[in-house]
């Protein structure tokens, strides 16, 4: 992140077009929260959003399974794709339990997320900690140059400091930056994409934008497609105002598509069809 303002996240919120994106997302979220089904059956909507969000995140990491297959399957300990799906499901379940810790120690939460994602599939001494110098990274989809371990440590501390110091930035902006920075750093040896998207979810929940976790941005990221995801992420990597605004807009659209998904769930529940 290249800005040097006293509140760099808030500065990003002033980029051209970002305020309109933030306003559009807020209105979309408010509409689904106002749905009559949310008064009585919000827990069911939350559970369905978690399942669909996990499926979307896993799809971006190379395990693009049909939703009903994810719903039906109980054993995710088999091949590589099954483990990715299982990791995404575990992370989604874990996200809501880490909010209080996130506000005190984001780095502890990231370590926990990697431990949960790995689920015994990585060497025990390599999980739950940032990678060391010379350690490889297995990250499908993201092929950007990899920062070295020293840079990763410094930028993680910087990101943690920004979160802990508080910001006037809209929740969407903060979530987009957390997501983008973790993708850029790929601080762990594996599952960085899954962790980054879960961290985005945690920010959206903890900020109060989506407190019941019914607006799965992961669905929207997957629906926009891997090519669009990579292109928007390259904007983040560029550090230019235009690139950063494009990444934030992409993340905003992902939330709106997540809202659309959960609105459909609400409609189905209302009809008694879900």
PDB file of C-alpha atoms in Angstrom, residues 43 55 68 70 78-79 87 139 151 204 243 266:
ATOM      1  CA  UNK A  43     -29.979 -18.425  11.021  1.00  0.00           C
ATOM      2  CA  UNK A  55     -18.123 -23.272  -2.470  1.00  0.00           C
ATOM      3  CA  UNK A  68     -25.339 -29.840  -4.266  1.00  0.00           C
ATOM      4  CA  UNK A  70     -20.702 -29.786  -1.598  1.00  0.00           C
ATOM      5  CA  UNK A  78      -9.530 -37.480  -0.074  1.00  0.00           C
ATOM      6  CA  UNK A  79      -8.012 -35.939  -3.175  1.00  0.00           C
ATOM      7  CA  UNK A  87     -10.700 -26.262   4.000  1.00  0.00           C
ATOM      8  CA  UNK A 139      -1.036 -21.016  -4.528  1.00  0.00           C
ATOM      9  CA  UNK A 151       9.048  -8.153   3.284  1.00  0.00           C
ATOM     10  CA  UNK A 204     -17.289  -7.410   6.670  1.00  0.00           C
ATOM     11  CA  UNK A 243      -5.930   0.172  -9.882  1.00  0.00           C
ATOM     12  CA  UNK A 266     -34.762 -15.692   1.295  1.00  0.00           C
TER      13      UNK A 266
END
